[in-house]
mmCIF file of C-alpha atoms in Angstrom:
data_model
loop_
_atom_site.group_PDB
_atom_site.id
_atom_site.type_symbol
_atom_site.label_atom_id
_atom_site.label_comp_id
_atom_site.label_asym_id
_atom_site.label_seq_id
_atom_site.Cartn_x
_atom_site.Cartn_y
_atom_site.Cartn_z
ATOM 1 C CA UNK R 1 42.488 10.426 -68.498
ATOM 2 C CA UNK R 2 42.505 10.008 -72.361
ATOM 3 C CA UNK R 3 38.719 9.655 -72.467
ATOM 4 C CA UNK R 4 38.178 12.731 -70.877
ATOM 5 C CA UNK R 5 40.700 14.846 -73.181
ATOM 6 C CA UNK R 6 39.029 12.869 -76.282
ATOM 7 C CA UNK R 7 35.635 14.516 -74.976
ATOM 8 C CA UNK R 8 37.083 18.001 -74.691
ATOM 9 C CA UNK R 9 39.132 17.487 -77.890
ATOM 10 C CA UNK R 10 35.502 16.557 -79.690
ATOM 11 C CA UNK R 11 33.747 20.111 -78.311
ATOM 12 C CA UNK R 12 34.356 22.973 -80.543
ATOM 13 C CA UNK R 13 36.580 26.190 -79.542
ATOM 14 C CA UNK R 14 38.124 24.128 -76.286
ATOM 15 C CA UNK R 15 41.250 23.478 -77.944
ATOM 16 C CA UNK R 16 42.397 26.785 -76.803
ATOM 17 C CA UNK R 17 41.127 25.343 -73.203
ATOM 18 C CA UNK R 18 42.637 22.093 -73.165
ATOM 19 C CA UNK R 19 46.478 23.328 -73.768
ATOM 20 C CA UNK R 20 45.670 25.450 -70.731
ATOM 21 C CA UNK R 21 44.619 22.471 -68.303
ATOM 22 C CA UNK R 22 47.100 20.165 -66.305
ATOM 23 C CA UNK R 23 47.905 16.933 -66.163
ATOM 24 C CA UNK R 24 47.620 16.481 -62.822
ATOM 25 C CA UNK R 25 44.459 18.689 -62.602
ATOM 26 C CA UNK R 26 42.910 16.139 -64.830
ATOM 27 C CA UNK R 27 44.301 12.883 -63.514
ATOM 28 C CA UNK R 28 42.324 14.636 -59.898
ATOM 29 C CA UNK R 29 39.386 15.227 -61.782
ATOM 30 C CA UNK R 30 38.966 11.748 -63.293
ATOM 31 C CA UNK R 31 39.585 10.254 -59.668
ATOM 32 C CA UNK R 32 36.888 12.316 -58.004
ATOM 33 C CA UNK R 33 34.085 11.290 -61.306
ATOM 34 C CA UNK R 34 35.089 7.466 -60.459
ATOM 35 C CA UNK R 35 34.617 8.345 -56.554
ATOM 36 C CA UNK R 36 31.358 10.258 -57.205
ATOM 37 C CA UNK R 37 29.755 7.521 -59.215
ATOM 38 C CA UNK R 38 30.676 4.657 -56.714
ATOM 39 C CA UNK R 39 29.228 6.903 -54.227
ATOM 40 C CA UNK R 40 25.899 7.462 -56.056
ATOM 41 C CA UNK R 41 26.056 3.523 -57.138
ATOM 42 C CA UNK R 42 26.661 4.370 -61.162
ATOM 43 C CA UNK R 43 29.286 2.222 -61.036
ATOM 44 C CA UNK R 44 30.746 -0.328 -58.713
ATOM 45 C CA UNK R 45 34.911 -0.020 -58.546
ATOM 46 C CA UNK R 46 34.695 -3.810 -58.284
ATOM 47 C CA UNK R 47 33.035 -6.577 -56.913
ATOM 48 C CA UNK R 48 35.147 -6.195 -53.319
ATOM 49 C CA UNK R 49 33.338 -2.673 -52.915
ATOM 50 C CA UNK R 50 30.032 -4.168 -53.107
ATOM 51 C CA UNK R 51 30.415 -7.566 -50.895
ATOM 52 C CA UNK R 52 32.817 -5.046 -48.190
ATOM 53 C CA UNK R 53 29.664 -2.783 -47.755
ATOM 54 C CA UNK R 54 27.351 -5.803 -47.381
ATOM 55 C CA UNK R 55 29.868 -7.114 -44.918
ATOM 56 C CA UNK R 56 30.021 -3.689 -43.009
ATOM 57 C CA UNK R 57 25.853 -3.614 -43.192
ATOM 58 C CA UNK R 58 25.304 -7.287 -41.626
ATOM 59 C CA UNK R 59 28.154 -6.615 -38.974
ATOM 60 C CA UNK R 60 26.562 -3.160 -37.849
ATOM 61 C CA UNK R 61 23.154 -4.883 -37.868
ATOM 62 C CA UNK R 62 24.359 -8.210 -35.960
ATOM 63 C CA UNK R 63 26.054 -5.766 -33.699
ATOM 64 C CA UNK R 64 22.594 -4.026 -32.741
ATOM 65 C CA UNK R 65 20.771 -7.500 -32.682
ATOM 66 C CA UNK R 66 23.539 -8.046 -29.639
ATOM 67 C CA UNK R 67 22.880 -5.381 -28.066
ATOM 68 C CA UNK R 68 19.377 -5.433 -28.607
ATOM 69 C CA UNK R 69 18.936 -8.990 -26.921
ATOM 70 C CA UNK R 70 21.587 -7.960 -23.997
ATOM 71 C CA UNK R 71 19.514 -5.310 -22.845
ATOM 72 C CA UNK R 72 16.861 -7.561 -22.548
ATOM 73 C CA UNK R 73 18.508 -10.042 -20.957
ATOM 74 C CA UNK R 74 19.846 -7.205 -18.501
ATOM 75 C CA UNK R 75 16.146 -6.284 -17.905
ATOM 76 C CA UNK R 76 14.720 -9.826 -17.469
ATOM 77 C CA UNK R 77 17.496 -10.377 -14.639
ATOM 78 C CA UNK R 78 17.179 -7.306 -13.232
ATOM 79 C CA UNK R 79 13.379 -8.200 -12.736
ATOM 80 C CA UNK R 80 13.877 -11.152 -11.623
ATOM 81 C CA UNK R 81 15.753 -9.848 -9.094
ATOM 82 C CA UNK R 82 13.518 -7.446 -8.423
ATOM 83 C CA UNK R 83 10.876 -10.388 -7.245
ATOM 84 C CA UNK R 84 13.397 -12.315 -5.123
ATOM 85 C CA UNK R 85 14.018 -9.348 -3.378
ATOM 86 C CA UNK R 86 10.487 -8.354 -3.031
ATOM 87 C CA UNK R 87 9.511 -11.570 -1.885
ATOM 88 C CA UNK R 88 12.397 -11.456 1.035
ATOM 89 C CA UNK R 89 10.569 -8.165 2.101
ATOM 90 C CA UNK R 90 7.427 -10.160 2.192
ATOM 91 C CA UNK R 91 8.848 -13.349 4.072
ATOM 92 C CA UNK R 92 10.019 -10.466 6.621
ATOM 93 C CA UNK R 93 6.966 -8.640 6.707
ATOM 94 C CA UNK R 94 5.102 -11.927 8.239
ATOM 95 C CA UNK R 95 7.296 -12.373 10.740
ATOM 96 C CA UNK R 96 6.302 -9.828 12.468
ATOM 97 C CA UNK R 97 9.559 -6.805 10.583
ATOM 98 C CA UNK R 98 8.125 -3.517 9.595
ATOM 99 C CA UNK R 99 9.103 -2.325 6.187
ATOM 100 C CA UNK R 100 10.740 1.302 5.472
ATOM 101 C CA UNK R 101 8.918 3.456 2.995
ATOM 102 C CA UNK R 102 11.471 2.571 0.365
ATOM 103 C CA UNK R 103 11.110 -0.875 0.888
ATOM 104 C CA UNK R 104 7.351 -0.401 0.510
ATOM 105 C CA UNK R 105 7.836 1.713 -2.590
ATOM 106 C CA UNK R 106 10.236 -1.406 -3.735
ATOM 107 C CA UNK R 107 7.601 -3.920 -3.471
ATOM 108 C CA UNK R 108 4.967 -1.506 -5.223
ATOM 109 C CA UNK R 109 7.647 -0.741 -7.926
ATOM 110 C CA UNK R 110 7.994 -4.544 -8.175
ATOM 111 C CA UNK R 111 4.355 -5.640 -8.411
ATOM 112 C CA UNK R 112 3.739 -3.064 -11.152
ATOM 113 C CA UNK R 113 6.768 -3.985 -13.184
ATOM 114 C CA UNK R 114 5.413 -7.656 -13.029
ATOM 115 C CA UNK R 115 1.673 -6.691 -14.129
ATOM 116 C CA UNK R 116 3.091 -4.629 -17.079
ATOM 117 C CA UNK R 117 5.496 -7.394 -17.735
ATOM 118 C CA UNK R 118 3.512 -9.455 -19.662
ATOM 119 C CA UNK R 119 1.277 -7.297 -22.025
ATOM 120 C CA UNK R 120 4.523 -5.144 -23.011
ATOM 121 C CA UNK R 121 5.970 -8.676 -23.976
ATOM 122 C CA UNK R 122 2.956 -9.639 -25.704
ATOM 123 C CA UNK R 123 3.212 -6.227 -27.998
ATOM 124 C CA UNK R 124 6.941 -7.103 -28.667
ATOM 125 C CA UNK R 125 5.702 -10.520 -29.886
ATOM 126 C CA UNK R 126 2.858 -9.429 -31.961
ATOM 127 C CA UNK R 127 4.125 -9.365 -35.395
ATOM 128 C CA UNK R 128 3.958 -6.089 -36.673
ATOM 129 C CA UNK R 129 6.201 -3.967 -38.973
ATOM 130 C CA UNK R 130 9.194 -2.207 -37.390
ATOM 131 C CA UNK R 131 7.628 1.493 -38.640
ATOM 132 C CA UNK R 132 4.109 -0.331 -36.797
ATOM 133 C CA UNK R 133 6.267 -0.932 -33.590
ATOM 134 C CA UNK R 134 7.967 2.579 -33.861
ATOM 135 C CA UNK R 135 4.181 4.104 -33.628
ATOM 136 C CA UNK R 136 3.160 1.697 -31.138
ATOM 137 C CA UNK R 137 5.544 1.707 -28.557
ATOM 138 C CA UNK R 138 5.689 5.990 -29.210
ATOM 139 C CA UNK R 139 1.838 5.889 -28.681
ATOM 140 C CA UNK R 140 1.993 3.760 -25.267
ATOM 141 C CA UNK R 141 5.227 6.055 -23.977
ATOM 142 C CA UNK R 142 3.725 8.631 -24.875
ATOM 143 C CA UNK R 143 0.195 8.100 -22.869
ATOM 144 C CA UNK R 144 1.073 5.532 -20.553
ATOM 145 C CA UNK R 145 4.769 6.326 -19.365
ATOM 146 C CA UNK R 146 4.599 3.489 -16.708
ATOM 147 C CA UNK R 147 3.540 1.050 -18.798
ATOM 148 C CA UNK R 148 6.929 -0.742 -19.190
ATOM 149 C CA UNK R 149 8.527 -2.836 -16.320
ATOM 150 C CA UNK R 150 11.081 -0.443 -14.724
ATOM 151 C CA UNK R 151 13.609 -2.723 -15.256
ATOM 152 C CA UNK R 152 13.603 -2.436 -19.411
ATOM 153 C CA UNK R 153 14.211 1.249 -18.902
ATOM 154 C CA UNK R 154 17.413 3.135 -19.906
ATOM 155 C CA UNK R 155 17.640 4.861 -16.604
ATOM 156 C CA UNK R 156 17.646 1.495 -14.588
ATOM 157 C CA UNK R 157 20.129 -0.283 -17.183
ATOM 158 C CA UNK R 158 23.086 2.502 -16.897
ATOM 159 C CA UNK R 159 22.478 2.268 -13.271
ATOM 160 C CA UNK R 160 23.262 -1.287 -13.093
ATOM 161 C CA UNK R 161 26.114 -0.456 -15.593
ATOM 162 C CA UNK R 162 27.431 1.932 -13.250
ATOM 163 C CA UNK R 163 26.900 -0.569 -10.236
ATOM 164 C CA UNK R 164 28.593 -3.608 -11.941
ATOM 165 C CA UNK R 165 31.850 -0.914 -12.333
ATOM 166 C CA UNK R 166 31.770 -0.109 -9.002
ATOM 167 C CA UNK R 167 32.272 -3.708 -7.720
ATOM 168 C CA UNK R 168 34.948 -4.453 -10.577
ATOM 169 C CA UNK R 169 37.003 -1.729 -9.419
ATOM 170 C CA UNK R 170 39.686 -3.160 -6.495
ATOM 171 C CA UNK R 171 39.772 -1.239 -3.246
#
Protein backbone atom coordinates (compact mmCIF):
# COMPACT_ATOMS: atom_id res chain seq x y z
CA UNK A 1 0.00 0.00 0.00
CA UNK A 2 2.78 2.61 0.73
CA UNK A 3 4.44 1.97 -2.63
CA UNK A 4 1.54 2.72 -4.45
CA UNK A 5 0.71 6.15 -2.52
CA UNK A 6 4.65 6.95 -2.92
CA UNK A 7 3.91 6.61 -6.83
CA UNK A 8 0.87 8.86 -6.76
CA UNK A 9 2.56 11.18 -4.21
CA UNK A 10 5.65 11.45 -6.98
CA UNK A 11 3.00 12.51 -10.05
CA UNK A 12 2.31 16.12 -10.17
CA UNK A 13 -1.29 17.76 -9.39
CA UNK A 14 -2.58 14.19 -7.72
CA UNK A 15 -2.18 15.41 -4.35
CA UNK A 16 -5.56 16.86 -4.63
CA UNK A 17 -6.47 13.07 -5.82
CA UNK A 18 -4.85 11.12 -3.28
CA UNK A 19 -6.67 12.87 -0.08
CA UNK A 20 -9.77 11.88 -2.02
CA UNK A 21 -8.97 7.99 -2.30
CA UNK A 22 -9.61 5.32 0.52
CA UNK A 23 -7.82 3.21 2.38
CA UNK A 24 -9.59 0.38 1.78
CA UNK A 25 -10.08 1.25 -1.95
CA UNK A 26 -6.37 1.05 -2.16
CA UNK A 27 -5.53 -1.88 0.08
CA UNK A 28 -8.35 -3.69 -2.89
CA UNK A 29 -6.47 -2.28 -5.54
CA UNK A 30 -3.00 -3.48 -4.48
CA UNK A 31 -4.58 -7.08 -3.92
CA UNK A 32 -6.07 -7.33 -7.38
CA UNK A 33 -2.24 -5.90 -9.13
CA UNK A 34 -0.58 -8.90 -6.98
CA UNK A 35 -3.54 -11.30 -8.29
CA UNK A 36 -3.23 -9.99 -11.88
CA UNK A 37 0.49 -10.48 -12.11
CA UNK A 38 0.45 -14.10 -10.62
CA UNK A 39 -2.15 -14.68 -13.11
CA UNK A 40 -0.14 -13.38 -16.12
CA UNK A 41 3.15 -15.12 -14.43
CA UNK A 42 4.97 -11.49 -13.57
CA UNK A 43 5.39 -12.64 -10.41
CA UNK A 44 5.07 -15.85 -8.50
CA UNK A 45 3.26 -15.23 -4.79
CA UNK A 46 5.72 -17.93 -3.69
CA UNK A 47 7.28 -20.97 -4.45
CA UNK A 48 3.93 -23.13 -3.16
CA UNK A 49 1.95 -21.37 -6.13
CA UNK A 50 4.27 -22.63 -8.63
CA UNK A 51 4.97 -26.45 -7.41
CA UNK A 52 0.67 -26.51 -6.47
CA UNK A 53 -0.01 -25.77 -10.24
CA UNK A 54 2.61 -28.32 -11.37
CA UNK A 55 0.99 -30.69 -8.95
CA UNK A 56 -2.61 -29.86 -10.29
CA UNK A 57 -1.04 -30.22 -14.14
CA UNK A 58 0.60 -33.85 -13.59
CA UNK A 59 -2.59 -35.02 -11.58
CA UNK A 60 -5.07 -33.82 -14.43
CA UNK A 61 -2.68 -35.37 -16.97
CA UNK A 62 -2.12 -38.81 -14.97
CA UNK A 63 -5.83 -38.68 -14.59
CA UNK A 64 -6.38 -38.71 -18.54
CA UNK A 65 -3.44 -41.26 -19.01
CA UNK A 66 -6.04 -43.53 -16.71
CA UNK A 67 -8.61 -43.05 -18.48
CA UNK A 68 -6.97 -43.13 -21.63
CA UNK A 69 -5.52 -46.77 -21.03
CA UNK A 70 -9.06 -47.94 -19.37
CA UNK A 71 -10.84 -47.34 -22.39
CA UNK A 72 -8.57 -49.37 -24.09
CA UNK A 73 -8.53 -51.97 -21.93
CA UNK A 74 -12.51 -51.77 -22.05
CA UNK A 75 -12.19 -52.10 -25.88
CA UNK A 76 -9.58 -54.92 -26.02
CA UNK A 77 -12.04 -57.03 -23.67
CA UNK A 78 -14.90 -56.12 -25.25
CA UNK A 79 -13.26 -57.57 -28.52
CA UNK A 80 -12.18 -60.26 -27.19
CA UNK A 81 -15.37 -61.05 -26.28
CA UNK A 82 -16.62 -60.28 -29.29
CA UNK A 83 -14.46 -63.42 -30.87
CA UNK A 84 -15.45 -65.93 -28.17
CA UNK A 85 -18.80 -65.22 -28.90
CA UNK A 86 -18.42 -65.29 -32.56
CA UNK A 87 -16.66 -68.37 -32.50
CA UNK A 88 -19.67 -70.10 -30.30
CA UNK A 89 -21.91 -68.99 -33.31
CA UNK A 90 -19.51 -70.77 -35.52
CA UNK A 91 -19.10 -74.07 -33.36
CA UNK A 92 -23.10 -73.93 -33.67
CA UNK A 93 -23.29 -73.20 -37.14
CA UNK A 94 -21.41 -76.74 -37.93
CA UNK A 95 -23.52 -78.61 -36.12
CA UNK A 96 -26.00 -78.37 -38.18
CA UNK A 97 -27.97 -74.56 -35.96
CA UNK A 98 -29.02 -71.87 -38.30
CA UNK A 99 -27.96 -68.42 -37.31
CA UNK A 100 -30.51 -65.30 -36.97
CA UNK A 101 -29.70 -62.29 -39.05
CA UNK A 102 -28.31 -60.57 -36.00
CA UNK A 103 -26.21 -63.25 -35.19
CA UNK A 104 -24.94 -63.15 -38.78
CA UNK A 105 -24.52 -59.40 -38.62
CA UNK A 106 -22.54 -60.26 -35.14
CA UNK A 107 -20.08 -62.44 -36.73
CA UNK A 108 -19.62 -59.90 -39.76
CA UNK A 109 -19.34 -57.04 -37.15
CA UNK A 110 -16.75 -59.29 -35.45
CA UNK A 111 -14.56 -60.30 -38.40
CA UNK A 112 -14.29 -56.65 -39.47
CA UNK A 113 -13.43 -55.34 -36.05
CA UNK A 114 -10.59 -58.03 -36.04
CA UNK A 115 -9.18 -57.07 -39.67
CA UNK A 116 -9.16 -53.34 -38.65
CA UNK A 117 -7.74 -54.34 -35.36
CA UNK A 118 -4.39 -54.50 -36.19
CA UNK A 119 -3.50 -51.62 -38.67
CA UNK A 120 -5.47 -49.06 -36.28
CA UNK A 121 -2.99 -50.45 -33.56
CA UNK A 122 -0.15 -50.18 -35.75
CA UNK A 123 -1.04 -46.21 -36.38
CA UNK A 124 -1.35 -45.80 -32.53
CA UNK A 125 2.17 -47.28 -32.29
CA UNK A 126 3.81 -45.39 -35.00
CA UNK A 127 5.54 -42.62 -33.35
CA UNK A 128 4.23 -39.55 -34.47
CA UNK A 129 3.50 -36.15 -32.81
CA UNK A 130 0.22 -35.80 -30.89
CA UNK A 131 -0.89 -32.66 -33.46
CA UNK A 132 0.39 -35.68 -36.34
CA UNK A 133 -2.06 -38.18 -34.60
CA UNK A 134 -4.85 -35.47 -34.23
CA UNK A 135 -4.67 -35.14 -38.30
CA UNK A 136 -4.30 -38.70 -38.76
CA UNK A 137 -6.84 -40.31 -36.94
CA UNK A 138 -9.34 -37.01 -38.21
CA UNK A 139 -8.23 -37.97 -41.82
CA UNK A 140 -9.08 -41.89 -41.42
CA UNK A 141 -12.61 -40.94 -39.43
CA UNK A 142 -13.22 -38.78 -41.59
CA UNK A 143 -12.90 -41.08 -44.96
CA UNK A 144 -13.00 -44.37 -43.59
CA UNK A 145 -15.62 -44.26 -40.62
CA UNK A 146 -15.38 -48.12 -40.17
CA UNK A 147 -12.01 -48.29 -39.99
CA UNK A 148 -11.77 -48.72 -36.16
CA UNK A 149 -12.80 -52.02 -34.37
CA UNK A 150 -16.36 -51.32 -33.09
CA UNK A 151 -15.39 -52.08 -29.87
CA UNK A 152 -12.88 -48.79 -29.37
CA UNK A 153 -15.90 -46.69 -30.18
CA UNK A 154 -17.66 -44.29 -27.73
CA UNK A 155 -21.05 -45.60 -28.61
CA UNK A 156 -20.10 -49.30 -27.72
CA UNK A 157 -18.11 -48.20 -24.42
CA UNK A 158 -21.22 -46.22 -22.71
CA UNK A 159 -23.20 -49.15 -23.72
CA UNK A 160 -21.21 -51.51 -21.77
CA UNK A 161 -21.17 -48.73 -19.06
CA UNK A 162 -24.77 -48.74 -19.02
CA UNK A 163 -24.85 -52.70 -19.07
CA UNK A 164 -22.31 -53.19 -16.19
CA UNK A 165 -25.03 -50.71 -14.07
CA UNK A 166 -27.71 -52.68 -14.91
CA UNK A 167 -26.30 -55.92 -13.37
CA UNK A 168 -24.91 -53.93 -10.22
CA UNK A 169 -28.22 -52.75 -9.45
CA UNK A 170 -30.12 -55.51 -6.89
CA UNK A 171 -33.55 -56.67 -7.96
Amino acid sequence: LQPLLAILGEVPDYNIVIDDIDESELEILAKEISELKVRLGFGMANQMDLTKGLRDFWEESLGKFKEGVDFYVKGTKMLFGDVVYAMWLFKRTTQGYTLKPREVRTIRRTLKDILTFFPALIILIIPLTPFGHVLVFSFIQRFYPDFFPTAFSDRRQNLMKMYEEIERKPP
